[in-house]
Coordinates of C-alpha atoms in Angstrom, one line a residue:
X1 CA 0.0 0.0 0.0
X2 CA 1.1 3.5 -0.7
X3 CA 1.7 5.8 2.2
X4 CA -1.4 7.5 3.5
X5 CA -1.9 10.9 1.8
X6 CA 0.5 10.1 -1.1
X7 CA -0.5 11.6 -4.4
X8 CA 0.5 9.7 -7.4
X9 CA 0.6 10.2 -11.2
X10 CA 1.4 7.5 -13.7
X11 CA 3.0 8.1 -17.1
X12 CA 3.4 5.3 -19.7
X13 CA 6.9 5.1 -21.2
X14 CA 8.5 2.7 -23.7
X15 CA 9.6 0.1 -21.1
X16 CA 6.8 0.4 -18.5
X17 CA 5.5 3.2 -16.4
X18 CA 6.9 6.1 -14.4
X19 CA 5.0 6.7 -11.2
X20 CA 5.5 10.1 -9.5
X21 CA 4.6 10.4 -5.9
X22 CA 4.6 13.2 -3.3
X23 CA 4.9 12.0 0.3
X24 CA 6.9 12.7 3.4
X25 CA 6.9 9.0 4.4
X26 CA 10.2 8.1 2.8
X27 CA 10.7 4.8 4.7
X28 CA 7.1 3.6 4.0
X29 CA 7.6 4.4 0.3
X30 CA 11.0 2.6 0.3
X31 CA 9.3 -0.6 1.6
X32 CA 6.6 -0.2 -1.1
X33 CA 9.2 0.1 -3.8
X34 CA 11.2 -3.0 -2.5
X35 CA 7.9 -4.9 -2.6
X36 CA 7.5 -4.1 -6.3
X37 CA 10.5 -6.4 -7.0
X38 CA 13.5 -6.4 -9.2
X39 CA 12.1 -4.4 -12.1
X40 CA 11.3 -1.3 -10.0
X41 CA 13.7 1.6 -10.2
X42 CA 14.0 4.8 -8.2
X43 CA 14.9 7.8 -10.4
X44 CA 14.8 10.4 -7.6
X45 CA 15.3 11.5 -4.9
X46 CA 18.7 10.0 -4.0
X47 CA 17.6 9.5 -0.4
X48 CA 14.8 7.2 -1.5
X49 CA 17.2 5.3 -3.8
X50 CA 19.6 4.8 -0.9
X51 CA 16.8 3.7 1.4
X52 CA 15.5 1.1 -1.1
X53 CA 19.1 -0.2 -1.6
X54 CA 19.6 -0.5 2.1
X55 CA 16.4 -2.4 2.6
X56 CA 17.2 -4.8 -0.3
X57 CA 20.7 -5.4 1.0
X58 CA 19.3 -6.1 4.5
X59 CA 16.8 -8.6 3.1
X60 CA 19.5 -10.3 1.1
X61 CA 21.8 -10.5 4.1
X62 CA 19.0 -12.0 6.2
X63 CA 18.1 -14.6 3.6
X64 CA 21.7 -15.7 3.2
X65 CA 22.3 -15.8 7.0
X66 CA 19.4 -18.2 7.2
X67 CA 21.0 -20.7 4.8

């Protein structure tokens, strides 16, 4: 689910869609993006890109530690 109060617009592009959101809930949005899977990309802001990368790395570390 998107963060409460987030406003979104969707634009179709050649290789999928660009979703533009306005929210102050960066961590919630980062978890949402991670949940979209490997094809999701964060274009901006860099702080969101870093948060998504940190969450994905943490999930990978957790899954490899369990093996």
